[in-house]
Short mmCIF file of C-alpha atoms and ligand atoms in Angstrom, two decimals:
data_model
loop_
_atom_site.label_atom_id
_atom_site.label_comp_id
_atom_site.label_asym_id
_atom_site.label_seq_id
_atom_site.Cartn_x
_atom_site.Cartn_y
_atom_site.Cartn_z
CA MET A 1 -13.42 4.27 6.30
CA PRO A 2 -10.12 2.65 6.58
CA LEU A 3 -7.43 3.95 9.21
CA HIS A 4 -5.00 3.99 6.54
CA ILE A 5 -4.71 6.93 3.75
CA GLU A 6 -4.91 5.93 -0.41
CA SER A 7 -1.05 7.03 -0.82
CA PRO A 8 0.79 8.54 -3.79
CA LEU A 9 1.71 6.78 -6.78
CA LEU A 10 4.60 8.52 -9.04
CA GLN A 11 6.81 7.84 -11.83
CA SER A 12 10.02 9.06 -9.86
CA ARG A 13 12.15 10.90 -12.27
CA PRO A 14 16.00 10.76 -10.70
CA LEU A 15 15.29 6.71 -10.82
CA SER A 16 13.86 6.65 -14.42
CA ILE A 17 16.78 8.69 -15.28
CA LEU A 18 19.42 6.48 -13.25
CA SER A 19 18.04 3.04 -14.65
CA GLY A 20 16.70 3.74 -17.95
CA LYS A 21 13.61 2.54 -16.99
CA SER A 22 9.88 4.07 -16.19
CA VAL A 23 10.26 3.44 -12.34
CA TRP A 24 6.87 3.96 -10.29
CA LEU A 25 7.16 4.42 -6.82
CA LYS A 26 4.14 3.42 -4.09
CA PHE A 27 4.61 5.62 -1.54
CA ASP A 28 3.47 4.15 1.54
CA ALA A 29 6.09 5.78 3.55
CA LEU A 30 3.40 8.68 3.95
CA GLN A 31 1.08 6.40 5.73
CA PRO A 32 0.07 8.59 9.06
CA SER A 33 2.00 5.66 10.97
CA GLY A 34 5.07 5.95 8.64
CA SER A 35 5.27 2.82 6.89
CA PHE A 36 2.75 0.29 4.86
CA LYS A 37 2.00 -1.66 8.13
CA LEU A 38 -0.93 0.28 8.76
CA ARG A 39 -3.12 -1.27 6.10
CA GLY A 40 -2.77 -4.83 7.28
CA ILE A 41 -3.13 -3.54 11.18
CA GLY A 42 -5.86 -1.48 10.83
CA ALA A 43 -7.88 -3.66 8.90
CA VAL A 44 -6.66 -6.24 11.79
CA CYS A 45 -7.58 -3.69 14.69
CA GLU A 46 -10.91 -2.79 13.20
CA GLU A 47 -11.98 -6.22 12.49
CA TYR A 48 -10.85 -6.98 16.76
CA ALA A 49 -12.73 -3.58 17.65
CA ARG A 50 -16.03 -5.17 15.73
CA GLN A 51 -15.71 -8.34 17.72
CA GLY A 52 -15.82 -5.98 20.83
CA LYS A 53 -12.18 -6.75 22.33
CA THR A 54 -11.47 -3.60 24.51
CA ARG A 55 -7.62 -3.76 24.44
CA PHE A 56 -4.62 -4.33 21.76
CA ILE A 57 -1.38 -5.92 22.96
CA SER A 58 1.62 -6.00 20.60
CA SER A 59 4.94 -6.95 21.16
CA SER A 60 6.87 -4.87 18.58
CA GLY A 61 8.89 -2.29 19.27
CA GLY A 62 8.69 -1.08 15.16
CA ASN A 63 6.40 -0.16 12.93
CA ALA A 64 3.92 -3.00 13.29
CA GLY A 65 4.27 -1.44 17.53
CA ILE A 66 3.65 1.68 15.73
CA ALA A 67 0.74 0.87 13.63
CA VAL A 68 -0.97 -0.73 16.57
CA ALA A 69 -0.73 1.96 18.65
CA TYR A 70 -2.17 4.09 15.81
CA ALA A 71 -4.75 2.45 15.60
CA GLY A 72 -6.09 1.96 18.71
CA ARG A 73 -6.07 5.58 19.14
CA GLN A 74 -7.91 6.35 16.05
CA LEU A 75 -10.69 3.25 17.62
CA SER A 76 -10.37 5.09 21.33
CA ILE A 77 -9.34 1.41 21.95
CA PRO A 78 -6.10 1.22 24.49
CA VAL A 79 -2.49 -0.01 23.52
CA THR A 80 -0.22 -2.30 25.72
CA VAL A 81 3.29 -2.71 23.46
CA VAL A 82 6.00 -4.66 25.41
CA VAL A 83 9.32 -4.70 24.14
CA PRO A 84 13.20 -5.48 24.77
CA GLU A 85 15.36 -3.44 26.44
CA THR A 86 17.28 -2.99 23.04
CA THR A 87 13.86 -1.16 22.02
CA THR A 88 15.50 2.91 20.82
CA LEU A 89 14.63 5.46 22.90
CA ARG A 90 13.12 6.61 19.57
CA ALA A 91 10.94 3.38 18.98
CA LYS A 92 9.95 3.67 22.55
CA THR A 93 8.82 7.65 22.02
CA LEU A 94 6.70 6.79 18.83
CA ILE A 95 4.70 4.47 20.15
CA GLU A 96 4.05 6.48 23.27
CA GLN A 97 3.11 9.76 21.16
CA GLU A 98 0.90 7.51 19.84
CA GLY A 99 -1.16 7.19 23.57
CA ALA A 100 0.12 3.43 23.94
CA SER A 101 1.64 2.52 27.14
CA VAL A 102 5.42 0.75 26.61
CA ILE A 103 6.68 -1.94 28.70
CA VAL A 104 10.20 -2.90 28.62
CA HIS A 105 11.01 -6.18 29.41
CA GLY A 106 13.65 -8.52 28.63
CA ALA A 107 16.92 -8.64 26.44
CA SER A 108 15.43 -10.09 23.60
CA TRP A 109 12.03 -10.43 21.56
CA MET A 110 11.38 -13.36 23.38
CA GLU A 111 10.90 -12.63 26.42
CA ALA A 112 8.95 -9.42 25.55
CA ASN A 113 6.52 -11.41 23.63
CA ALA A 114 6.16 -14.09 26.21
CA LEU A 115 5.16 -11.38 28.87
CA ALA A 116 3.08 -9.71 26.06
CA GLN A 117 1.02 -13.49 25.70
CA SER A 118 0.80 -13.62 29.16
CA MET A 119 -1.71 -10.40 29.42
CA LEU A 120 -3.72 -11.81 27.06
CA ASP A 121 -7.24 -12.40 28.42
CA ALA A 122 -10.80 -12.82 26.42
CA SER A 123 -10.99 -8.84 25.79
CA SER A 124 -8.13 -8.11 24.55
CA ALA A 125 -6.47 -8.95 21.01
CA PHE A 126 -2.71 -9.71 20.39
CA VAL A 127 -1.75 -8.09 17.10
CA HIS A 128 0.76 -10.59 15.35
CA PRO A 129 3.33 -8.44 13.33
CA PHE A 130 3.01 -10.26 9.85
CA ASP A 131 1.08 -13.61 10.22
CA ASN A 132 -2.64 -13.01 9.52
CA PRO A 133 -4.91 -13.26 6.88
CA THR A 134 -6.66 -10.18 7.40
CA MET A 135 -3.73 -8.29 7.29
CA TRP A 136 -2.49 -9.24 4.17
CA SER A 137 -5.82 -8.37 2.96
CA GLY A 138 -5.52 -4.85 4.40
CA HIS A 139 -1.71 -4.93 2.55
CA ALA A 140 -3.54 -6.15 -0.57
CA THR A 141 -5.20 -2.39 -0.96
CA MET A 142 -2.23 -1.07 -2.03
CA ILE A 143 -2.26 -3.01 -5.54
CA ASP A 144 -5.74 -2.08 -5.47
CA GLU A 145 -5.20 1.69 -6.00
CA VAL A 146 -2.31 1.11 -8.24
CA ALA A 147 -4.53 -1.16 -10.55
CA ARG A 148 -7.62 1.64 -10.10
CA ALA A 149 -4.80 4.20 -11.26
CA ASN A 150 -4.20 2.29 -14.02
CA VAL A 151 -0.31 2.51 -14.63
CA PRO A 152 1.66 0.18 -16.32
CA PHE A 153 4.04 -1.31 -14.79
CA ASP A 154 5.22 -5.09 -15.51
CA SER A 155 6.78 -6.29 -12.10
CA VAL A 156 6.56 -5.14 -8.21
CA LEU A 157 9.90 -4.81 -5.99
CA VAL A 158 8.96 -5.26 -2.20
CA SER A 159 11.04 -6.00 0.97
CA VAL A 160 10.47 -9.09 2.76
CA GLY A 161 10.84 -9.66 6.53
CA GLY A 162 8.42 -12.21 7.81
CA GLY A 163 6.69 -11.83 4.78
CA GLY A 164 3.28 -10.10 5.23
CA LEU A 165 3.93 -7.43 3.03
CA LEU A 166 5.07 -9.84 0.06
CA SER A 167 1.72 -11.90 0.96
CA GLY A 168 -0.49 -8.93 0.53
CA VAL A 169 1.08 -7.57 -2.75
CA ILE A 170 0.63 -10.97 -4.13
CA GLU A 171 -3.30 -11.02 -2.99
CA GLY A 172 -3.62 -7.60 -4.56
CA LEU A 173 -1.83 -8.80 -7.81
CA GLN A 174 -3.98 -11.74 -8.13
CA ARG A 175 -7.28 -10.29 -6.83
CA ASN A 176 -6.67 -7.34 -9.46
CA GLY A 177 -6.57 -9.78 -12.45
CA LEU A 178 -2.04 -9.28 -12.10
CA GLY A 179 -1.27 -12.86 -11.30
CA HIS A 180 1.25 -13.10 -14.05
CA VAL A 181 3.43 -10.07 -12.93
CA PRO A 182 6.84 -11.17 -11.54
CA VAL A 183 7.82 -9.98 -7.99
CA VAL A 184 11.08 -9.06 -6.79
CA ALA A 185 11.37 -10.22 -3.28
CA ILE A 186 14.22 -8.58 -1.61
CA GLU A 187 16.27 -9.31 2.04
CA THR A 188 19.43 -8.04 3.58
CA ASP A 189 22.03 -10.25 3.90
CA GLY A 190 21.54 -11.37 7.24
CA ALA A 191 17.90 -11.35 7.30
CA ASP A 192 17.74 -13.44 4.42
CA SER A 193 15.31 -16.03 5.73
CA LEU A 194 13.02 -16.42 2.45
CA ALA A 195 15.87 -16.46 0.04
CA ARG A 196 17.47 -19.14 2.29
CA SER A 197 13.93 -21.36 2.49
CA VAL A 198 13.73 -20.59 -1.54
CA ALA A 199 17.09 -21.84 -2.40
CA ALA A 200 17.03 -24.94 0.25
CA GLY A 201 13.49 -25.76 -0.81
CA THR A 202 11.99 -25.95 2.45
CA GLN A 203 11.47 -23.53 5.18
CA ILE A 204 14.25 -22.89 7.36
CA GLU A 205 14.75 -20.62 10.39
CA LEU A 206 18.02 -18.27 10.59
CA GLU A 207 20.12 -18.48 13.62
CA ALA A 208 20.02 -15.10 14.36
CA ILE A 209 19.87 -11.73 12.89
CA THR A 210 22.54 -9.96 11.64
CA SER A 211 21.74 -7.17 9.53
CA VAL A 212 21.07 -3.22 10.61
CA ALA A 213 17.81 -3.50 8.68
CA THR A 214 15.91 -5.06 12.08
CA SER A 215 12.15 -4.23 10.35
CA LEU A 216 13.21 -7.47 8.10
CA GLY A 217 14.75 -9.36 10.93
CA ALA A 218 12.00 -12.25 11.18
CA LYS A 219 14.19 -15.69 11.66
CA LYS A 220 11.32 -17.47 9.91
CA VAL A 221 8.97 -16.07 7.70
CA CYS A 222 5.36 -16.82 7.84
CA ALA A 223 4.06 -20.37 6.09
CA ASN A 224 2.17 -18.17 3.22
CA ALA A 225 4.99 -16.15 2.35
CA PHE A 226 7.12 -19.18 1.20
CA GLU A 227 4.05 -20.66 -0.02
CA VAL A 228 3.51 -18.28 -2.75
CA THR A 229 6.69 -18.45 -4.11
CA ARG A 230 5.76 -21.62 -5.61
CA SER A 231 2.21 -20.37 -6.95
CA HIS A 232 3.19 -17.08 -7.93
CA ASP A 233 6.62 -15.76 -10.10
CA VAL A 234 8.68 -14.55 -7.21
CA ARG A 235 12.37 -13.91 -7.16
CA CYS A 236 14.58 -13.44 -4.39
CA HIS A 237 17.54 -11.21 -4.24
CA VAL A 238 19.98 -10.25 -1.22
CA VAL A 239 21.64 -7.17 -0.96
CA SER A 240 24.20 -6.19 1.55
CA ASP A 241 23.55 -3.74 4.55
CA LEU A 242 25.73 -1.30 3.00
CA GLU A 243 23.76 -1.09 -0.57
CA ALA A 244 20.84 -0.58 1.30
CA LEU A 245 21.76 2.25 3.55
CA GLU A 246 23.23 3.81 0.66
CA ALA A 247 20.09 3.40 -1.28
CA CYS A 248 18.14 5.54 1.38
CA GLU A 249 20.68 7.99 1.81
CA SER A 250 20.00 8.63 -2.11
CA PHE A 251 16.55 8.56 -1.84
CA LEU A 252 16.59 11.42 0.58
CA HIS A 253 18.30 13.28 -1.75
CA ASP A 254 16.18 12.29 -4.48
CA HIS A 255 12.46 12.25 -2.95
CA ARG A 256 13.24 14.24 0.04
CA VAL A 257 11.64 11.34 2.25
CA LEU A 258 13.79 9.35 5.05
CA VAL A 259 13.46 5.71 5.14
CA GLU A 260 14.30 2.44 7.19
CA PRO A 261 17.26 0.17 5.81
CA ALA A 262 14.39 -2.17 5.35
CA CYS A 263 12.89 -0.22 2.65
CA GLY A 264 16.26 0.63 1.57
CA ALA A 265 16.64 -2.70 0.65
CA THR A 266 14.12 -2.38 -2.55
CA LEU A 267 15.69 0.82 -3.32
CA ALA A 268 18.49 -0.82 -3.95
CA ALA A 269 17.07 -2.58 -6.72
CA VAL A 270 17.16 0.45 -8.83
CA TYR A 271 20.32 2.45 -6.86
CA GLY A 272 22.58 -0.45 -6.41
CA ARG A 273 25.46 -1.58 -8.35
CA ASN A 274 23.64 -4.77 -9.08
CA GLN A 275 21.27 -4.06 -11.89
CA SER A 276 20.31 -7.63 -12.63
CA MET A 277 17.25 -7.55 -10.25
CA ILE A 278 15.36 -5.25 -12.51
CA ALA A 279 17.10 -6.15 -16.27
CA GLU A 280 14.19 -7.88 -17.92
CA PHE A 281 11.65 -5.28 -16.81
CA LYS A 282 10.87 -1.80 -18.32
CA ALA A 283 8.49 -0.48 -15.85
CA PRO A 284 9.23 -1.83 -12.41
CA LEU A 285 6.95 -0.66 -9.38
CA ALA A 286 8.69 -0.10 -6.15
CA ILE A 287 6.79 -0.54 -2.95
CA VAL A 288 8.04 2.25 -0.59
CA CYS A 289 7.63 0.73 2.60
CA GLY A 290 9.04 3.37 4.77
CA GLY A 291 10.22 2.43 8.00
CA ALA A 292 10.04 5.57 10.97
CA THR A 293 12.45 4.04 13.35
CA ALA A 294 15.56 5.04 12.01
CA THR A 295 16.92 8.84 12.19
CA LEU A 296 19.26 10.01 9.20
CA GLU A 297 22.60 10.42 12.44
CA GLN A 298 21.59 6.48 12.81
CA ILE A 299 21.67 5.70 8.95
CA GLN A 300 24.71 7.57 8.61
CA GLU A 301 26.79 5.56 11.37
CA TRP A 302 25.72 2.69 10.44
CA ARG A 303 26.52 3.65 6.95
CA ALA A 304 30.33 4.48 7.89
CA LYS A 305 30.19 1.33 9.93
CA ALA A 306 29.36 -1.25 6.80
CA ALA A 307 31.54 0.73 4.29
CA ALA A 308 34.84 0.01 7.05
CA ALA A 309 34.04 -3.38 7.59
CA GLN A 310 33.97 -3.84 3.38
CA SER A 311 36.94 -1.99 2.89
CA GLU A 312 38.25 -4.27 5.66
CA ARG A 313 37.20 -7.17 3.92
CA ALA A 314 38.78 -6.31 0.69
CA HIS A 315 42.17 -5.55 1.85
C1 PLP B 401 7.64 -4.70 8.43
C2 PLP B 401 8.33 -3.91 7.71
C3 PLP B 401 8.61 -4.33 6.42
C4 PLP B 401 8.80 -6.08 6.12
O1 PLP B 401 7.28 -6.92 6.00
P1 PLP B 401 7.21 -8.01 6.32
O2 PLP B 401 5.57 -8.23 6.38
O3 PLP B 401 7.39 -8.51 7.88
O4 PLP B 401 7.95 -9.08 5.55
C5 PLP B 401 9.68 -3.98 5.43
N1 PLP B 401 9.80 -2.62 5.38
C6 PLP B 401 9.35 -2.00 6.60
C7 PLP B 401 9.60 -0.85 6.74
C8 PLP B 401 8.43 -2.51 7.94
O5 PLP B 401 7.98 -2.18 8.61
#
């Protein structure tokens, strides 16, 4: 039994009417940890448990840390998550709620991660948030479920952070004989490490993450995510934070589920002003990757700030 659940797959009436297309939603926001990450991280943690590891260590103050904490609780393996001082109280609470111990250390992720690495010994396992082939195979199960349901989709819309999700989606398409299906890979401006790498023709590292979509905030995508853009039809797009935030609010109204701006980025392909991302498709499948760390108040506050900044730029 895997640690993740089979998530709902539904045709969105509001999004289909809005776009004039048949829009499918793979509702991984409803995974018990609040995001798709449990698929891959659950698979990785189960593998480490089989190897006899007796502690899981993570340095993610986001959905990866929450998923590791959840997996550890299910497998009765203690989890330590080292997070930087910038981590929100909400994220720490969600991790602690799963029974993991949270250590706050350092001004940035670099320092928190260094401490996490120094805690590793032969009996403990470090769970990377996106760069692990076992994880990609776990993420790929979401496409197995869609293929099994046999719904007629002609493209996949997916958010990209470090590229673990993208790697999994493409593995899932390929192992289900759907290697020809185009993938629309969406990032927010300021977290666009894949789009910039593809434009440059070589893997580049961002100097800083400036988007509010912190779950997309990998300065550099994993090598596999860059490589699959060469072997698969992957189209990169970048949306603004404002578009991602507006999509979160619209989605809450339409489907009564709150997701992070990291997921709003994907939804902006349908809700946003730029309809060109899906123009040539008739039945896009949007991966509703979810995310548990943003509150509605936070999203509204970010949105007001982003809207003010935009109107300032317009004047
Ligand atoms: C981690 C995450 C992403 C990005 O996944 P990667 O594997 O890092 O590309 C997108 N959305 C949410 C909600 C996430 O937690």
